[in-house]
Coordinates of C-alpha atoms and ligand atoms in Angstrom, one line a residue:
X1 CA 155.9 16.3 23.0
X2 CA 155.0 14.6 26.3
X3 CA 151.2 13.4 26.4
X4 CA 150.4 11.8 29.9
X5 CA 147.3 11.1 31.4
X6 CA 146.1 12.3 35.1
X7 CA 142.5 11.0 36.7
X8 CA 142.5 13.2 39.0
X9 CA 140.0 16.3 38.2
X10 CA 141.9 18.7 39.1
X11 CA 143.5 21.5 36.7
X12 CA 144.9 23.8 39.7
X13 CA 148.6 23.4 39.2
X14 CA 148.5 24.8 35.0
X15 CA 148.9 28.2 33.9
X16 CA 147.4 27.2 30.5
X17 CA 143.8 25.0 30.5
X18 CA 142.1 24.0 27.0
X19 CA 138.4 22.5 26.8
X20 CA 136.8 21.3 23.9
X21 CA 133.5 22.8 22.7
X22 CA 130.7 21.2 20.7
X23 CA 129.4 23.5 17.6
X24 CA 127.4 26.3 19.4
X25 CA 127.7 24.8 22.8
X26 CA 130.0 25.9 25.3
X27 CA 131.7 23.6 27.9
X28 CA 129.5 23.3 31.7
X29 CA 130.6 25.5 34.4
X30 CA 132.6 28.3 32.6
X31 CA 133.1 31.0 34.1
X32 CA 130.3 33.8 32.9
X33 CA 133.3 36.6 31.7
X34 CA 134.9 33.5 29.7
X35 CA 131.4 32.8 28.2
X36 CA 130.2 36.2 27.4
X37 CA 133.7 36.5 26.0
X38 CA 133.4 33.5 23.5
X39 CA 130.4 34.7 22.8
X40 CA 131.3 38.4 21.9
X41 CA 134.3 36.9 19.8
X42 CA 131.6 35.0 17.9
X43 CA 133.3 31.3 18.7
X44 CA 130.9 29.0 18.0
X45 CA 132.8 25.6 18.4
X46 CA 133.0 24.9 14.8
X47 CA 136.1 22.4 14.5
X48 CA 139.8 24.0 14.8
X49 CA 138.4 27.2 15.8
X50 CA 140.0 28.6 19.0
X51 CA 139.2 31.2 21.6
X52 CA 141.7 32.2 24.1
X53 CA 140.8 34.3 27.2
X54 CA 142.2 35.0 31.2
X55 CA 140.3 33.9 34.0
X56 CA 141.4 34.2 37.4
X57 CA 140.7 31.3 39.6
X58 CA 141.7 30.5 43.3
X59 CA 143.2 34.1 43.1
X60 CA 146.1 33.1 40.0
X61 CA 145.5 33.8 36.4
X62 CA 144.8 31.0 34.6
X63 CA 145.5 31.2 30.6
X64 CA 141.8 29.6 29.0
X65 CA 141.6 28.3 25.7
X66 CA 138.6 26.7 24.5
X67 CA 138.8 24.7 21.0
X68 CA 135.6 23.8 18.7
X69 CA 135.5 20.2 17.7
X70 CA 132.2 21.2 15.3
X71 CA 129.1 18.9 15.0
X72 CA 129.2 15.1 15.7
X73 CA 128.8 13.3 12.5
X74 CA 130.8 11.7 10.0
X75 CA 133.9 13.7 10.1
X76 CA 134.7 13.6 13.8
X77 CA 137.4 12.1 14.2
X78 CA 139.1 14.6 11.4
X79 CA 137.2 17.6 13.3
X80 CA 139.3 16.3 16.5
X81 CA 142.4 16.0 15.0
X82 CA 141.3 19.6 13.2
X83 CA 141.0 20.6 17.1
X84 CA 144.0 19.6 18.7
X85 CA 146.0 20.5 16.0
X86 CA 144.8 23.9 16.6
X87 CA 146.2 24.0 20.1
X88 CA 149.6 23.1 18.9
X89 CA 149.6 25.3 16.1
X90 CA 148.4 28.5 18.8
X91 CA 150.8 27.5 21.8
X92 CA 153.4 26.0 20.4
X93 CA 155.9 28.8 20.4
X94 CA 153.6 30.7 23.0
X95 CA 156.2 30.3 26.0
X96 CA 154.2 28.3 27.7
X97 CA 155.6 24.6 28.3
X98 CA 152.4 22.8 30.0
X99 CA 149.1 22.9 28.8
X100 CA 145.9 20.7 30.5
X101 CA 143.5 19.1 28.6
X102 CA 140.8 19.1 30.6
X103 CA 138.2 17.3 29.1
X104 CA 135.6 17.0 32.2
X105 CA 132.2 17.0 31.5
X106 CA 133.4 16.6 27.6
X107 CA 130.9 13.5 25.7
X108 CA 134.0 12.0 24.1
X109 CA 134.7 8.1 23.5
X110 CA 138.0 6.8 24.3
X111 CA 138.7 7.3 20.3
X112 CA 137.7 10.5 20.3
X113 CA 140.6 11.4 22.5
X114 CA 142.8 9.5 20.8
X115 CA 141.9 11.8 17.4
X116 CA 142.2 15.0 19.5
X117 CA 145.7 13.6 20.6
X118 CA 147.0 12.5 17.7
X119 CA 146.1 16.3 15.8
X120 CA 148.0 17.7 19.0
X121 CA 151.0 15.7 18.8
X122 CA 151.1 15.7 15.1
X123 CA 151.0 19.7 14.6
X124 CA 153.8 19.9 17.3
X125 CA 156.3 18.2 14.5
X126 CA 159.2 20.2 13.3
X127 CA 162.6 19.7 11.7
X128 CA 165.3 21.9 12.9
X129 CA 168.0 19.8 13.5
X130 CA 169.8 22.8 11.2
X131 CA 168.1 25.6 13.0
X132 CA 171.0 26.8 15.3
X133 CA 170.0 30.6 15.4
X134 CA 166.6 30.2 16.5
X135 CA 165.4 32.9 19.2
X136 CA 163.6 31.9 22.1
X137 CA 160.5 33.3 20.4
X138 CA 160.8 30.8 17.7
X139 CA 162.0 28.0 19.8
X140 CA 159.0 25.2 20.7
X141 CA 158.1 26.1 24.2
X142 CA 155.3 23.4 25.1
X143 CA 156.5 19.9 25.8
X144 CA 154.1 18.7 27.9
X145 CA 150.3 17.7 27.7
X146 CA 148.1 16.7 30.4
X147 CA 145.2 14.8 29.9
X148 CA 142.8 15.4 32.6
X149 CA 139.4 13.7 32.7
X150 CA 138.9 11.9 29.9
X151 CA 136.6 8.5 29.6
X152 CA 137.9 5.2 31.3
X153 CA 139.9 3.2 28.2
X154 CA 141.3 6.2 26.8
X155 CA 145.4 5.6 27.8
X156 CA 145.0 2.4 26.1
X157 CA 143.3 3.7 22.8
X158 CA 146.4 6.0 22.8
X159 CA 149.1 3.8 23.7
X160 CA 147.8 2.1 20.1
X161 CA 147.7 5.8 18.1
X162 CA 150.6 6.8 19.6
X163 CA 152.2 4.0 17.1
X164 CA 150.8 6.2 14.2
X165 CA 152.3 9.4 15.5
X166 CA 155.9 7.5 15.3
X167 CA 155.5 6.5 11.8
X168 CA 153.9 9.9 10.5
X169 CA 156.9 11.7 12.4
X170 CA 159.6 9.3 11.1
X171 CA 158.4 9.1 7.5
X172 CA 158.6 13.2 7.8
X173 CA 161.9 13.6 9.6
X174 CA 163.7 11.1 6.3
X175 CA 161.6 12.9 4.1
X176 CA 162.7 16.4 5.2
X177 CA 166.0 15.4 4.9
X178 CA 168.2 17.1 2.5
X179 CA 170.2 14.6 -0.2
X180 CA 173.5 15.0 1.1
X181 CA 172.1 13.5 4.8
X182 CA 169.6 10.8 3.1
X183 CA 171.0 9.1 0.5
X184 CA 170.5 5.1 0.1
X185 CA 172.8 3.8 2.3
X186 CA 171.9 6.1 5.2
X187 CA 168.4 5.7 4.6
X188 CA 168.5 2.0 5.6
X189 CA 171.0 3.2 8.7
X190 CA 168.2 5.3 9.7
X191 CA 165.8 2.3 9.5
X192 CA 168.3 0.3 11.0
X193 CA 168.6 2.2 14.2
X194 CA 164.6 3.3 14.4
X195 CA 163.2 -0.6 13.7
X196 CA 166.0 -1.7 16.4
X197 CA 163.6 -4.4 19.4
X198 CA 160.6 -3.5 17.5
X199 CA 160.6 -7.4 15.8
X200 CA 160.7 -6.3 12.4
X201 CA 163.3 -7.8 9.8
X202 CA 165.6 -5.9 7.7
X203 CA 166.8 -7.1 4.6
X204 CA 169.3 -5.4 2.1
X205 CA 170.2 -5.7 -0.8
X206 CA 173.5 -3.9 -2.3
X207 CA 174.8 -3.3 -6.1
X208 CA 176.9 -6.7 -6.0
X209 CA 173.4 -8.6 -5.3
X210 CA 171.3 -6.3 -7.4
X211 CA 173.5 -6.9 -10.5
X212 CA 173.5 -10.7 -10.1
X213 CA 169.2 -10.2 -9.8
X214 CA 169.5 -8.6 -13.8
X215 CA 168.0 -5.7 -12.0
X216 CA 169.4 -3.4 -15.1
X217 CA 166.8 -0.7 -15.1
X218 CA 167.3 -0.1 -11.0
X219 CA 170.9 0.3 -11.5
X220 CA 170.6 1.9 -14.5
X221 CA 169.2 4.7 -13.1
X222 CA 171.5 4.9 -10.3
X223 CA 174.9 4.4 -12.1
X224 CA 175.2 8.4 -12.8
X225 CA 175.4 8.4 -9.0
X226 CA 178.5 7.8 -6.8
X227 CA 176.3 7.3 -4.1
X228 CA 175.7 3.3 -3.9
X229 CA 172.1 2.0 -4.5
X230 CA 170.2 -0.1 -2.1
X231 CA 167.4 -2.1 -2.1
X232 CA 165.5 -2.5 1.2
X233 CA 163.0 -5.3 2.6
X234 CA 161.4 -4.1 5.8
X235 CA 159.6 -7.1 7.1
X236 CA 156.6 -7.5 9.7
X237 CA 154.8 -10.8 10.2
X238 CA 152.5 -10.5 12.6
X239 CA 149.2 -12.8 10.9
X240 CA 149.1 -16.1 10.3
X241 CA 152.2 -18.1 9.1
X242 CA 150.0 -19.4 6.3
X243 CA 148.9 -16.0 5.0
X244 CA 150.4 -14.8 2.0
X245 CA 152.3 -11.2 3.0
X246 CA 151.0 -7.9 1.4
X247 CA 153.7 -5.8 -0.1
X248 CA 154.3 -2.3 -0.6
X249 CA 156.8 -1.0 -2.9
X250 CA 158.6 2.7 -2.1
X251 CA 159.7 4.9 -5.1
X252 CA 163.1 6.0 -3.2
X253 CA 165.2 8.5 -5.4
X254 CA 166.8 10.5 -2.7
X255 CA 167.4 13.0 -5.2
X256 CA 166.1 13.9 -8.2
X257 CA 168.3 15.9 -11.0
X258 CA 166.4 14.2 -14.1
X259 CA 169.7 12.7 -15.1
X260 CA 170.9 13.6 -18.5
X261 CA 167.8 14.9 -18.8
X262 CA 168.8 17.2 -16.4
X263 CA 165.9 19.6 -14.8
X264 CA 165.8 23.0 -15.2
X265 CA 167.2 24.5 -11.7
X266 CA 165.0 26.4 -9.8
X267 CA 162.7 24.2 -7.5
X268 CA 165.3 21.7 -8.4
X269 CA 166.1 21.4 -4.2
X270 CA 162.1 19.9 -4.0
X271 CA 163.9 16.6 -5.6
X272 CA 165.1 15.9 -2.4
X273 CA 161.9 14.6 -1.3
X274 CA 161.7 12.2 -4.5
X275 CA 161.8 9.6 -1.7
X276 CA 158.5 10.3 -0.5
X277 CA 156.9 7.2 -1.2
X278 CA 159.8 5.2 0.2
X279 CA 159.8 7.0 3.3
X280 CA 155.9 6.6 3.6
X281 CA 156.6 2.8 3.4
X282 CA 159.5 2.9 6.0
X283 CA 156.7 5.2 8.3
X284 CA 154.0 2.6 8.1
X285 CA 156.7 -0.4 8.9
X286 CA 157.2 1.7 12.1
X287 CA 153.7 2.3 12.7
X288 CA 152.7 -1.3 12.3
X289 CA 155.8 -3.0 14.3
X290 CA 155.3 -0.7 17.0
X291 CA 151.4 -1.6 17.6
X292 CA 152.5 -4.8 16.8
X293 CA 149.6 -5.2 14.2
X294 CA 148.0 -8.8 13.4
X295 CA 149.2 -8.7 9.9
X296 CA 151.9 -10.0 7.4
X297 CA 153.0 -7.1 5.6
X298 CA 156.5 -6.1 3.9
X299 CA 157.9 -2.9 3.0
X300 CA 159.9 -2.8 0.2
X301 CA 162.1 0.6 -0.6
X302 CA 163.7 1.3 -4.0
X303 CA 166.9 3.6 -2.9
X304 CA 168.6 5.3 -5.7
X305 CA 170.2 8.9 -6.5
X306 CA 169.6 10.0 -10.0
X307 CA 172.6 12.1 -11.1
X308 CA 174.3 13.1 -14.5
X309 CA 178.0 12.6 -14.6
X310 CA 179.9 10.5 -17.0
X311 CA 178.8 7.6 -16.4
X312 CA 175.5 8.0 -16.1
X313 CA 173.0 6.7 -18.5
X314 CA 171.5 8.4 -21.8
X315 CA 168.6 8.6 -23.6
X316 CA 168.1 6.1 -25.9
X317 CA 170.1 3.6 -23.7
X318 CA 168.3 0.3 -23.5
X319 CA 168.7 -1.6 -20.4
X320 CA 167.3 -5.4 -19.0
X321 CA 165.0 -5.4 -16.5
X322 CA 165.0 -8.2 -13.7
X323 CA 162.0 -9.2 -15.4
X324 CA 163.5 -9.9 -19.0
X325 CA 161.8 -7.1 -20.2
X326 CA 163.7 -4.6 -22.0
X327 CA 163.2 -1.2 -21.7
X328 CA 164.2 2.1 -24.3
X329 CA 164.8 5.2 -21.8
X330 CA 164.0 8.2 -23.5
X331 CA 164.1 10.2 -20.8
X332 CA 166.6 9.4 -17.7
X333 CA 163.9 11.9 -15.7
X334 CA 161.5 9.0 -16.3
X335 CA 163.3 7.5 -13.3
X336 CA 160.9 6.3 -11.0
X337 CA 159.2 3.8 -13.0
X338 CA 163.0 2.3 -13.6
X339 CA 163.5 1.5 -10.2
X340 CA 159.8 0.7 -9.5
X341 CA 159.7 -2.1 -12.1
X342 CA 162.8 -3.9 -10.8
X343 CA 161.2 -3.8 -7.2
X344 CA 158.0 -5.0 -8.1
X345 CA 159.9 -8.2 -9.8
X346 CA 161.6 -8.9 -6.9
X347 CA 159.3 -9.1 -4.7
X348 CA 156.9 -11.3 -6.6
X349 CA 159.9 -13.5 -6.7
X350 CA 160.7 -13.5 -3.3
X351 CA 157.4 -13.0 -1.2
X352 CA 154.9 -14.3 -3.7
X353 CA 152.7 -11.6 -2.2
X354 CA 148.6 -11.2 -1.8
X355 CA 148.7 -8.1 -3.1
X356 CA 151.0 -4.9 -4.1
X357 CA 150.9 -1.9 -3.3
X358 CA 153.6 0.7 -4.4
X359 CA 153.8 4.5 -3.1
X360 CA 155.8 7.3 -5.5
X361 CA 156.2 10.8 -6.2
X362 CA 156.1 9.7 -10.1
X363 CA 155.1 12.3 -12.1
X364 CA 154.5 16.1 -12.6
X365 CA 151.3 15.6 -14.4
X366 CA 149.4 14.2 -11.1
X367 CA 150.0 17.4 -9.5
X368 CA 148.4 18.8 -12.4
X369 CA 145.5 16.8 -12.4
X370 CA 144.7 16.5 -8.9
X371 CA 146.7 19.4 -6.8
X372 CA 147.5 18.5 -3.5
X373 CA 144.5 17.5 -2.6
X374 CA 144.2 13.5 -3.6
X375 CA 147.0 10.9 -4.6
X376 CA 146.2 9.2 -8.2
X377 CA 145.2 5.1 -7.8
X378 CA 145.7 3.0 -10.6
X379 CA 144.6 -0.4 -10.0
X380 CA 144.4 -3.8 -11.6
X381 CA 141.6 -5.0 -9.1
X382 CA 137.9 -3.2 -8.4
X383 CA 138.0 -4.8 -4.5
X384 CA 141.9 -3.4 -3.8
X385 CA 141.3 0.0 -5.6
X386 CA 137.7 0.1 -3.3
X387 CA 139.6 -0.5 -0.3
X388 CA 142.1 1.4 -0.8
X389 CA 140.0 4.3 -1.3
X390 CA 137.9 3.7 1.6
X391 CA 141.6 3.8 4.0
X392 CA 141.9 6.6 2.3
X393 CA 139.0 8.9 3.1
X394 CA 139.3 7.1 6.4
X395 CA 142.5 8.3 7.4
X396 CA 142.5 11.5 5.7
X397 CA 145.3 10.2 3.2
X398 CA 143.0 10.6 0.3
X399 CA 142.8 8.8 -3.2
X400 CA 141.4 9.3 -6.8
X401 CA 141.1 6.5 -8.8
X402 CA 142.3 7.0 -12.6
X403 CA 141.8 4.4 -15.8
X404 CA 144.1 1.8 -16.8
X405 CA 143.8 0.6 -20.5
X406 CA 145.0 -1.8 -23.3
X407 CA 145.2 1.4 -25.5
X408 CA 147.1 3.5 -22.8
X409 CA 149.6 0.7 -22.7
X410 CA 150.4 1.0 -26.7
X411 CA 151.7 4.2 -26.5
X412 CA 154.9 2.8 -24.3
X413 CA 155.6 0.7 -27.2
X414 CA 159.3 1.3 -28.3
X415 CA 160.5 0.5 -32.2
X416 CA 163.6 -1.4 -30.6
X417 CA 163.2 -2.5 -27.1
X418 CA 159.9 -4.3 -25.9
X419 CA 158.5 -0.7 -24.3
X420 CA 160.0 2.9 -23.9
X421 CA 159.6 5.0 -20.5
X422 CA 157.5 7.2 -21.7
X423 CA 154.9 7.8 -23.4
X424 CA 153.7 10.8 -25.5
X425 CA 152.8 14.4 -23.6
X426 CA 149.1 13.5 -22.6
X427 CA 148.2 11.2 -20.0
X428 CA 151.8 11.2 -18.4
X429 CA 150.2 9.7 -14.7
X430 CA 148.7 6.9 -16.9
X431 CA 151.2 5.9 -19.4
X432 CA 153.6 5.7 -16.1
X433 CA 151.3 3.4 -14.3
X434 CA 150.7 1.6 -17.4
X435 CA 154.8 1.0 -17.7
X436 CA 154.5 -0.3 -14.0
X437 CA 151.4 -2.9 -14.7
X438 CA 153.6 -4.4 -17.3
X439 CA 156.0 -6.1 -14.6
X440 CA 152.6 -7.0 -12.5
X441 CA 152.9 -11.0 -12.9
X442 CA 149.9 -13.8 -13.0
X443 CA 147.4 -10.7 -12.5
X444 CA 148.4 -10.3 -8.8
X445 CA 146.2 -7.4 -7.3
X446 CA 148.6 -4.3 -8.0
X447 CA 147.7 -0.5 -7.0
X448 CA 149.6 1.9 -7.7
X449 CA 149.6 5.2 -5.3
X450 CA 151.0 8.4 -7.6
X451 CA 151.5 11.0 -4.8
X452 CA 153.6 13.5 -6.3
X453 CA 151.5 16.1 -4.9
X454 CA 151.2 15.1 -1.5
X455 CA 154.0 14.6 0.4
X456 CA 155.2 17.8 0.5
X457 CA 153.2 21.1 2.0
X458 CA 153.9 24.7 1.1
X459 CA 151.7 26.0 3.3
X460 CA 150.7 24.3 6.6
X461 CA 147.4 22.0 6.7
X462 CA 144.7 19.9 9.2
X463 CA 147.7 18.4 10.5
X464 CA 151.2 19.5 9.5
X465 CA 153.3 22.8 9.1
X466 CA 154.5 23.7 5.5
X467 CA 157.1 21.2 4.6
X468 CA 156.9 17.0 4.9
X469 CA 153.5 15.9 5.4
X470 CA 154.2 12.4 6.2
X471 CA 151.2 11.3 3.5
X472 CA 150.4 7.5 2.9
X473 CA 151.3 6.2 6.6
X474 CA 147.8 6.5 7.9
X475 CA 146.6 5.5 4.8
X476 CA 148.8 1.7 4.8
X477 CA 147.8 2.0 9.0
X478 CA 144.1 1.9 8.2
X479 CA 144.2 -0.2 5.4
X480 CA 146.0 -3.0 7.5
X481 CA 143.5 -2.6 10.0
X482 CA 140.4 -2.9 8.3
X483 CA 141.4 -5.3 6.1
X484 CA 144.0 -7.5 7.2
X485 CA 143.4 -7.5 10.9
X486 CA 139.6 -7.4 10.9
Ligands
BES1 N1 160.1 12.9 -9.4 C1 159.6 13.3 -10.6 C2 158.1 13.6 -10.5 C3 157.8 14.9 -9.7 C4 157.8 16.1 -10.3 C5 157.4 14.7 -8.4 C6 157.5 17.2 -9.6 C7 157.1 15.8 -7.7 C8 157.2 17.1 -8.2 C9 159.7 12.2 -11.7 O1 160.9 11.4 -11.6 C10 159.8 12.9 -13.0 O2 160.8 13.6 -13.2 N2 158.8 12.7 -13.9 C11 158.8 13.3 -15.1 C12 158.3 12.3 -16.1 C13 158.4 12.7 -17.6 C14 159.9 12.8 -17.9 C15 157.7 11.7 -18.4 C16 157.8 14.5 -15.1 O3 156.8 14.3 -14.4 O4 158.1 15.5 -15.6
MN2 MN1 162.5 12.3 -12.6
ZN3 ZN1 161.6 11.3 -9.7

């Protein structure tokens, strides 16, 4: 999708013209069939809503939408997105190619348009790159959005958002992915090509490496597999040479059979997007290299395929981590944690970070605790876990904060390695994030983001169709900006 920005005021050359309306207030200098209209089809402005009628003007029909953007208050920036996803979603398909913004007379802020921009572009996402039959009715028709009168400063407020729209898009494209296109080695090809001149710094790591690291529970997992495993640094540092990086850690199984402890079949194919925390942390690297953000932050991405086969592991293995630390796996679905914990390690060891952060679709139990409406946080540190929330509710990327205990951590305990992968039935989110604070070093402020439920959609939402969702990018975006750029 094409967003440009004209200053002229002048709309006579579309076929398709949206304006904005405030709750209960329609936009100056409509004409009186197009208000009586709104009014008859009780649009009120409230945020997403849209009205569509036909006007005729300078003797050609001109296609009129107008789209709420509800009351100003706390939410508006989310009520914007809300309303120019709502175009996208309505005219997408609609045939029509061009549609004008024409925000004249609108009492928007230059980050108000960036919000209504960012929904548009956002909604206009799709994957299908295997989609060869598609009719013209279900091909995307509208490439190209005008911007026409909005406040001096706005291009350059965009130019910035624009960054987030990259990230979100890229996280859902490797998401969306089946497992036979994304697996760990083309995962960091994809990076490769998509970080090329934006002044980030790959590093990867491959078996050989990994197995002279110790990192036993990473490759443990992955030696079922025949696909190789990789381990990925993505790193921007854009702050002060003096300031300690932040990290954040991807869960990156780029499919998900359980292992040994094979998964029952059907829904078995949603195990493809067991990478979603990984691919978040890839997104946000984009995001943040590409707006060229004031901050030293790495993204770290644990790659693996889970697999039975012959040589894969079994339950009851024991295996070394990187950190000395043996582990009992009792369950070779317990995966994530495996590869998490080897991750973490290293990159205490190599970055001696400020803080960690990891992302990862880790358990079934936080969908069943929270739907797909929050991510779990777990959290070593009150001031991280705050923040973090705060991005959260920010952005739109929202997060739940759940204990961490001394008595939590027992039940891990294994009779013959120093803990076990699992814990007993009940507090499976917990006892997961409890196996993860065990390789937290020197109390380092640790959060851990469970969001099982949230990277994928089966039904569309604010800003996204059904499918990848692109979750945790804005959240790392707005959590580098208010606190490590401010
Ligand atoms: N990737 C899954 C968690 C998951 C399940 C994410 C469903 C999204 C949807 C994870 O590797 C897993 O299998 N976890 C197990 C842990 C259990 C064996 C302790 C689970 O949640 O069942
Ligand atoms: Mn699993
Ligand atoms: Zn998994």
């Amino acid at each position: 999708m094409q967003i440009s920005f004209r200053s002229a005021p002048d709309t006579a050359s579309f076929r398709l013209v949206a304006r904005i309306a405030e709750q209960d207030q329609l936009p100056g200098g409509l004409e009186p069939a197009a208000a009586q209209g709104a009014s008859a089809a009780r649009f009120t402005g409230k945020a997403g809503q849209v009205f569509e009628t036909f006007v005729e003007r300078d003797g050609t029909v001109v296609r009129l939408a107008l789209v709420g953007v509800g009351k100003p208050g706390e939410d508006r920036s989310a009520s914007l997105e809300k309303a120019g996803a709502a175009l996208t979603a309505k005219y997408l398909t609609s045939g029509e190619d061009a549609l004008a913004l024409d925000l004249t007379g609108a009492n928007l802020q230059p980050e108000d348009v960036a919000s209504l921009l960012l929904g548009l572009r956002l909604r206009g996402w799709r994957h299908d790159a295997y989609r060869t039959r598609l009719t013209d009715e279900q091909k995307i028709s509208l490439k190209q959005i005008t911007v026409i009168g909005a406040p001096e400063g706005s291009e350059q407020v965009w130019a910035t958002e624009q960054a987030v729209a990259a990230g979100v898009e890229f996280t859902r494209t490797l998401v969306a992915e089946p497992a036979n296109i994304i697996y760990p080695e083309s995962f960091v090809e994809r990076c490769q090509q998509q970080f090329e001149g934006t002044g980030a710094q790959l590093v990867v790591l491959g078996e050989d490496e990994m197995r002279e690291l110790g990192m036993g529970a990473l490759l443990g997992v992955s030696q079922g597999s025949v696909r190789e495993a990789r381990l990925l640094a993505i790193k921007w540092m854009g702050g002060a040479q003096d300031n300690k990086p932040t990290v954040f850690v991807g869960k990156g199984v780029t499919f998900d059979t359980g292992g040994i402890s094979i998964k029952p079949a059907g829904g078995m194919e949603d195990m493809k997007w067991d990478m979603g925390g990984a691919g978040a942390v890839a997104g946000a690297m984009l995001t943040l290299a590409t707006r060229k953000a004031k901050a030293n932050v790495i993204g770290v991405c644990g790659l693996v395929e889970n697999m039975p086969d012959g040589n894969a592991q079994r339950p009851g293995d024991v295996v070394t981590t990187m950190s000395g630390q043996t582990v009992e796996v009792i369950n070779t679905d317990a995966e994530g944690r495996l590869v998490l914990c080897d991750a973490i390690t290293w990159v205490q060891q190599e970055f001696t970070p400020a803080a960690i952060v990891d992302l990862a679709t880790l358990t079934g139990a936080m969908i069943i605790a929270l739907g797909h409406e929050h991510g779990g946080l777990f959290s070593n540190n009150d001031g991280l876990a705050d923040k973090l929330t705060a991005a959260g509710k920010a952005s739109g990327d929202k997060l739940w904060r759940f204990p961490l205990s001394p008595a939590y951590d027992k039940l891990i305990d294994s009779p013959i390695a120093d803990m076990k992968n699992v814990g007993p039935r009940w507090a499976g989110s917990i006892t997961a994030a409890q196996y993860i604070q065990r390789f937290v070093e020197n109390g380092t402020p640790w959060a851990h983001l469970d969001i099982a439920g949230m990277v994928w959609a089966d039904k569309p939402g604010a800003t996204w169709d059904k499918g990848a969702t692109g979750f945790g990018v804005r959240l790392v975006d707005r959590f580098v900006r208010d606190n490590l750029e401010a």
